[in-house]
mmCIF file of C-alpha atoms in Angstrom:
data_model
loop_
_atom_site.group_PDB
_atom_site.id
_atom_site.type_symbol
_atom_site.label_atom_id
_atom_site.label_comp_id
_atom_site.label_asym_id
_atom_site.label_seq_id
_atom_site.Cartn_x
_atom_site.Cartn_y
_atom_site.Cartn_z
ATOM 1 C CA LEU A 1 0.000 0.000 0.000
ATOM 2 C CA SER A 2 1.192 3.503 -0.819
ATOM 3 C CA GLY A 3 -0.154 5.187 2.318
ATOM 4 C CA LYS A 4 -1.695 7.866 0.113
ATOM 5 C CA PRO A 5 -5.292 8.975 0.775
ATOM 6 C CA LEU A 6 -8.277 7.336 -0.907
ATOM 7 C CA LEU A 7 -11.247 9.626 -1.509
ATOM 8 C CA ALA A 8 -14.753 8.158 -1.485
ATOM 9 C CA ASN A 9 -17.969 10.156 -1.779
ATOM 10 C CA ASP A 10 -21.734 9.724 -1.504
ATOM 11 C CA PRO A 11 -23.588 12.794 -2.855
ATOM 12 C CA HIS A 12 -26.850 11.576 -1.224
ATOM 13 C CA LEU A 13 -28.839 11.846 -4.459
ATOM 14 C CA GLU A 14 -31.441 9.364 -5.634
ATOM 15 C CA HIS A 15 -31.400 7.653 -8.999
ATOM 16 C CA TYR A 16 -33.442 9.539 -11.601
ATOM 17 C CA LEU A 17 -34.362 9.183 -15.265
ATOM 18 C CA PRO A 18 -33.016 11.236 -16.869
ATOM 19 C CA SER A 19 -29.958 11.026 -14.623
ATOM 20 C CA ILE A 20 -28.495 13.974 -12.725
ATOM 21 C CA TRP A 21 -25.013 12.784 -13.681
ATOM 22 C CA TRP A 22 -23.176 11.957 -16.889
ATOM 23 C CA GLU A 23 -19.988 9.944 -16.501
ATOM 24 C CA ALA A 24 -17.082 11.205 -18.581
ATOM 25 C CA HIS A 25 -13.359 10.801 -19.232
ATOM 26 C CA VAL A 26 -12.046 14.067 -20.674
ATOM 27 C CA LYS A 27 -8.654 14.378 -22.399
ATOM 28 C CA ALA A 28 -7.393 17.565 -24.054
ATOM 29 C CA GLY A 29 -3.691 18.386 -24.292
ATOM 30 C CA ASP A 30 -2.213 18.204 -20.794
ATOM 31 C CA LEU A 31 -5.681 17.937 -19.256
ATOM 32 C CA GLU A 32 -7.079 14.564 -18.234
ATOM 33 C CA ALA A 33 -10.009 14.253 -15.839
ATOM 34 C CA VAL A 34 -12.416 11.466 -14.963
ATOM 35 C CA GLY A 35 -15.699 11.837 -13.114
ATOM 36 C CA THR A 36 -19.268 13.021 -13.467
ATOM 37 C CA MET A 37 -20.727 16.149 -15.025
ATOM 38 C CA PHE A 38 -24.213 17.592 -15.313
ATOM 39 C CA PRO A 39 -25.701 16.630 -18.706
ATOM 40 C CA GLY A 40 -25.204 19.448 -21.186
ATOM 41 C CA THR A 41 -22.279 21.072 -19.348
ATOM 42 C CA PRO A 42 -18.612 20.753 -20.347
ATOM 43 C CA GLN A 43 -16.905 20.438 -16.949
ATOM 44 C CA ILE A 44 -16.248 17.595 -14.502
ATOM 45 C CA VAL A 45 -18.149 18.397 -11.277
ATOM 46 C CA LEU A 46 -17.015 15.469 -9.111
ATOM 47 C CA GLY A 47 -13.950 13.480 -10.044
ATOM 48 C CA HIS A 48 -10.170 13.283 -10.221
ATOM 49 C CA THR A 49 -7.170 14.122 -12.368
ATOM 50 C CA ARG A 50 -3.621 12.741 -12.233
ATOM 51 C CA HIS A 51 -2.953 15.211 -9.388
ATOM 52 C CA ILE A 52 -6.044 15.703 -7.218
ATOM 53 C CA ALA A 53 -9.451 14.215 -6.408
ATOM 54 C CA TRP A 54 -12.520 16.103 -5.163
ATOM 55 C CA ALA A 55 -16.137 15.402 -4.282
ATOM 56 C CA ALA A 56 -19.085 16.975 -2.489
ATOM 57 C CA THR A 57 -22.409 16.595 -0.761
ATOM 58 C CA THR A 58 -24.933 19.151 0.435
ATOM 59 C CA SER A 59 -24.323 21.159 3.580
ATOM 60 C CA VAL A 60 -28.042 21.996 4.100
ATOM 61 C CA THR A 61 -27.022 25.612 4.782
ATOM 62 C CA ASP A 62 -29.837 28.187 5.067
ATOM 63 C CA LEU A 63 -29.287 30.393 2.009
ATOM 64 C CA GLN A 64 -32.587 32.249 1.762
ATOM 65 C CA ASP A 65 -34.820 34.599 3.720
ATOM 66 C CA LEU A 66 -38.348 35.933 3.325
ATOM 67 C CA TYR A 67 -39.032 39.671 3.587
ATOM 68 C CA ILE A 68 -42.497 41.135 4.256
ATOM 69 C CA GLU A 69 -42.797 44.208 2.050
ATOM 70 C CA LYS A 70 -44.977 47.151 3.146
ATOM 71 C CA VAL A 71 -46.935 48.575 0.185
ATOM 72 C CA ASN A 72 -47.604 52.290 -0.208
ATOM 73 C CA PRO A 73 -51.355 52.631 0.564
ATOM 74 C CA ASN A 74 -51.588 55.421 -2.031
ATOM 75 C CA ASP A 75 -49.585 53.686 -4.763
ATOM 76 C CA PRO A 76 -49.460 49.827 -4.951
ATOM 77 C CA SER A 77 -46.477 50.025 -7.295
ATOM 78 C CA GLU A 78 -44.288 51.188 -4.377
ATOM 79 C CA TYR A 79 -43.004 49.621 -1.169
ATOM 80 C CA LEU A 80 -41.433 51.118 1.948
ATOM 81 C CA TYR A 81 -37.738 50.826 2.752
ATOM 82 C CA ASN A 82 -35.890 52.777 5.461
ATOM 83 C CA GLY A 83 -38.519 55.551 5.554
ATOM 84 C CA ASN A 84 -38.769 56.011 1.767
ATOM 85 C CA TYR A 85 -40.897 54.439 -0.931
ATOM 86 C CA GLU A 86 -39.233 52.552 -3.783
ATOM 87 C CA LYS A 87 -40.757 51.237 -7.001
ATOM 88 C CA PHE A 88 -41.281 47.532 -7.511
ATOM 89 C CA ILE A 89 -39.462 46.298 -10.610
ATOM 90 C CA GLU A 90 -41.960 44.684 -12.973
ATOM 91 C CA HIS A 91 -41.034 42.305 -15.779
ATOM 92 C CA ASN A 92 -42.545 39.430 -17.741
ATOM 93 C CA GLU A 93 -41.196 35.891 -17.740
ATOM 94 C CA LYS A 94 -42.020 33.508 -20.589
ATOM 95 C CA ILE A 95 -42.254 29.880 -19.462
ATOM 96 C CA LEU A 96 -42.053 27.172 -22.129
ATOM 97 C CA TYR A 97 -43.626 23.815 -21.324
ATOM 98 C CA ARG A 98 -44.646 20.651 -23.136
ATOM 99 C CA SER A 99 -48.288 19.614 -23.429
ATOM 100 C CA GLY A 100 -48.464 16.230 -25.172
ATOM 101 C CA LYS A 101 -46.427 16.649 -28.355
ATOM 102 C CA GLU A 102 -46.795 20.422 -28.406
ATOM 103 C CA MET A 103 -44.649 23.144 -26.845
ATOM 104 C CA LYS A 104 -46.711 25.864 -25.242
ATOM 105 C CA GLU A 105 -45.863 29.192 -23.668
ATOM 106 C CA LYS A 106 -47.148 30.929 -20.573
ATOM 107 C CA GLU A 107 -46.306 34.493 -19.627
ATOM 108 C CA LEU A 108 -46.006 35.492 -15.971
ATOM 109 C CA LYS A 109 -45.807 39.010 -14.586
ATOM 110 C CA VAL A 110 -43.162 39.163 -11.877
ATOM 111 C CA LEU A 111 -42.765 41.908 -9.276
ATOM 112 C CA GLU A 112 -39.395 42.350 -7.631
ATOM 113 C CA SER A 113 -38.238 44.393 -4.638
ATOM 114 C CA ARG A 114 -34.670 45.092 -3.543
ATOM 115 C CA HIS A 115 -34.835 41.754 -1.703
ATOM 116 C CA GLY A 116 -35.892 39.634 -4.672
ATOM 117 C CA PRO A 117 -39.018 38.415 -6.499
ATOM 118 C CA ILE A 118 -42.449 38.544 -4.884
ATOM 119 C CA ILE A 119 -43.541 34.918 -4.474
ATOM 120 C CA ASN A 120 -47.219 35.268 -3.409
ATOM 121 C CA SER A 121 -48.606 34.031 -6.734
ATOM 122 C CA ILE A 122 -46.732 30.717 -6.487
ATOM 123 C CA ALA A 123 -46.778 30.218 -2.692
ATOM 124 C CA ASP A 124 -49.954 28.216 -2.048
ATOM 125 C CA PHE A 125 -49.450 28.419 1.722
ATOM 126 C CA LEU A 126 -49.977 32.212 1.736
ATOM 127 C CA PRO A 127 -53.521 33.613 2.153
ATOM 128 C CA ASP A 128 -54.911 35.806 -0.626
ATOM 129 C CA ASP A 129 -54.723 38.936 1.543
ATOM 130 C CA ALA A 130 -51.077 38.388 2.584
ATOM 131 C CA PRO A 131 -48.701 41.335 2.039
ATOM 132 C CA PRO A 132 -46.070 40.930 -0.682
ATOM 133 C CA ILE A 133 -43.416 38.396 0.367
ATOM 134 C CA ALA A 134 -39.996 38.728 -1.297
ATOM 135 C CA LEU A 135 -37.484 35.887 -1.557
ATOM 136 C CA ARG A 136 -33.862 36.792 -0.828
ATOM 137 C CA TRP A 137 -31.502 34.048 -2.003
ATOM 138 C CA THR A 138 -27.759 33.718 -2.535
ATOM 139 C CA GLY A 139 -28.563 32.398 -6.001
ATOM 140 C CA TRP A 140 -29.266 35.971 -7.117
ATOM 141 C CA GLU A 141 -25.596 36.813 -6.559
ATOM 142 C CA PRO A 142 -23.265 36.746 -9.601
ATOM 143 C CA SER A 143 -21.266 33.534 -9.904
ATOM 144 C CA ASP A 144 -19.466 31.473 -12.537
ATOM 145 C CA GLU A 145 -19.753 27.769 -11.758
ATOM 146 C CA LEU A 146 -18.207 26.656 -15.050
ATOM 147 C CA LYS A 147 -15.096 28.687 -14.249
ATOM 148 C CA GLY A 148 -14.918 27.091 -10.802
ATOM 149 C CA PHE A 149 -15.220 23.559 -12.178
ATOM 150 C CA SER A 150 -12.554 24.384 -14.756
ATOM 151 C CA ILE A 151 -10.166 25.332 -11.938
ATOM 152 C CA PHE A 152 -10.807 21.936 -10.298
ATOM 153 C CA THR A 153 -9.597 20.081 -13.375
ATOM 154 C CA HIS A 154 -6.452 22.218 -13.727
ATOM 155 C CA ALA A 155 -5.482 22.444 -10.024
ATOM 156 C CA ARG A 156 -2.431 20.593 -8.747
ATOM 157 C CA SER A 157 -2.531 21.629 -5.061
ATOM 158 C CA TRP A 158 -4.912 22.543 -2.241
ATOM 159 C CA ASN A 159 -4.273 26.266 -2.693
ATOM 160 C CA GLU A 160 -5.024 26.076 -6.411
ATOM 161 C CA PHE A 161 -8.135 24.003 -5.666
ATOM 162 C CA LYS A 162 -9.447 26.660 -3.235
ATOM 163 C CA GLU A 163 -9.282 29.319 -5.959
ATOM 164 C CA ALA A 164 -12.386 27.704 -7.466
ATOM 165 C CA PHE A 165 -14.535 29.010 -4.616
ATOM 166 C CA LYS A 166 -14.135 32.585 -5.804
ATOM 167 C CA HIS A 167 -16.528 31.461 -8.538
ATOM 168 C CA LEU A 168 -18.545 28.599 -6.974
ATOM 169 C CA LYS A 169 -20.998 30.521 -4.791
ATOM 170 C CA VAL A 170 -24.287 28.628 -4.662
ATOM 171 C CA PRO A 171 -25.269 26.299 -3.160
ATOM 172 C CA VAL A 172 -22.901 25.788 -0.223
ATOM 173 C CA GLN A 173 -21.498 22.270 -0.470
ATOM 174 C CA ASN A 174 -19.277 20.101 1.733
ATOM 175 C CA TRP A 175 -16.242 19.694 -0.521
ATOM 176 C CA VAL A 176 -13.597 17.065 0.228
ATOM 177 C CA TYR A 177 -10.153 16.845 -1.345
ATOM 178 C CA ALA A 178 -7.149 14.549 -1.675
ATOM 179 C CA ASP A 179 -3.968 14.715 -3.752
ATOM 180 C CA VAL A 180 -1.020 12.602 -4.833
ATOM 181 C CA ASN A 181 1.226 14.281 -2.251
ATOM 182 C CA GLY A 182 -0.808 12.792 0.586
ATOM 183 C CA ASN A 183 -2.797 15.901 1.500
ATOM 184 C CA ILE A 184 -6.477 15.863 2.424
ATOM 185 C CA GLY A 185 -8.828 18.807 2.869
ATOM 186 C CA TYR A 186 -12.372 19.965 3.561
ATOM 187 C CA ILE A 187 -14.108 23.248 2.807
ATOM 188 C CA ALA A 188 -17.733 24.424 3.023
ATOM 189 C CA GLY A 189 -17.565 26.288 -0.274
ATOM 190 C CA GLY A 190 -20.118 28.937 -1.234
ATOM 191 C CA LEU A 191 -21.900 32.023 0.094
ATOM 192 C CA THR A 192 -23.417 31.820 3.576
ATOM 193 C CA PRO A 193 -25.369 34.960 4.601
ATOM 194 C CA ILE A 194 -24.295 36.913 7.687
ATOM 195 C CA ARG A 195 -27.438 37.821 9.687
ATOM 196 C CA LEU A 196 -26.879 40.267 12.514
ATOM 197 C CA ASN A 197 -30.397 40.766 13.911
ATOM 198 C CA HIS A 198 -32.229 37.532 13.062
ATOM 199 C CA ASP A 199 -31.495 33.868 12.436
ATOM 200 C CA GLY A 200 -33.468 33.329 9.219
ATOM 201 C CA SER A 201 -36.070 31.054 10.790
ATOM 202 C CA LEU A 202 -38.991 33.504 10.298
ATOM 203 C CA PRO A 203 -39.948 36.181 7.738
ATOM 204 C CA VAL A 204 -38.654 39.654 8.636
ATOM 205 C CA PRO A 205 -39.851 43.227 7.917
ATOM 206 C CA GLY A 206 -38.652 44.353 4.507
ATOM 207 C CA ASP A 207 -38.753 48.058 5.395
ATOM 208 C CA ASP A 208 -36.219 47.783 8.238
ATOM 209 C CA PRO A 209 -32.541 47.855 7.109
ATOM 210 C CA ARG A 210 -31.492 46.142 10.355
ATOM 211 C CA TYR A 211 -32.591 42.852 8.770
ATOM 212 C CA GLU A 212 -30.386 43.172 5.689
ATOM 213 C CA TRP A 213 -27.581 40.660 5.199
ATOM 214 C CA ALA A 214 -24.259 42.062 6.346
ATOM 215 C CA GLY A 215 -22.262 40.245 3.690
ATOM 216 C CA PHE A 216 -21.291 36.581 3.439
ATOM 217 C CA ILE A 217 -19.096 34.103 5.276
#
């Protein structure tokens, strides 16, 4: 036995058809990587090269909050924030779906506050007279997952591997690592909100800036 680490991983995902994963062996110039990728994407998500191995499972981190927006009683297109009224952003989303052999289209009007989209129309648990509820989620933050996965396949050390998490921001995953030099590592990679005045377990007032996220871990 070499004494070098062996990395094993269980992503805790069920078997589906179509599958979540596509097994691949990628070779291009000096690059050679083996593992699984999401169908339709060009990068190995979980796998190994000749230098490192990496894998992940969910961390079940709380990455979203609900904000109760206070509507201007004289103008329903506005909501209150920090003593001033701001305009809801309004835009249309076109949803394509299959009905039998036909593709159909449905258009949805979406309202958005500074905290995120208003979810009342799709949240069956909310009563009809509920105030607008906005969803704040780390997934609205800019990220570049393909860049992060590309760094995985080119990395040759723990420090190079960690550079990927400048781009891999959502969701937060438990990432494990091993390399040919005998090193092992763990990192909870991704954006975790910093909440100063609440713990995220209940909706909070959208007009009070004390409940804003104070950045990310």
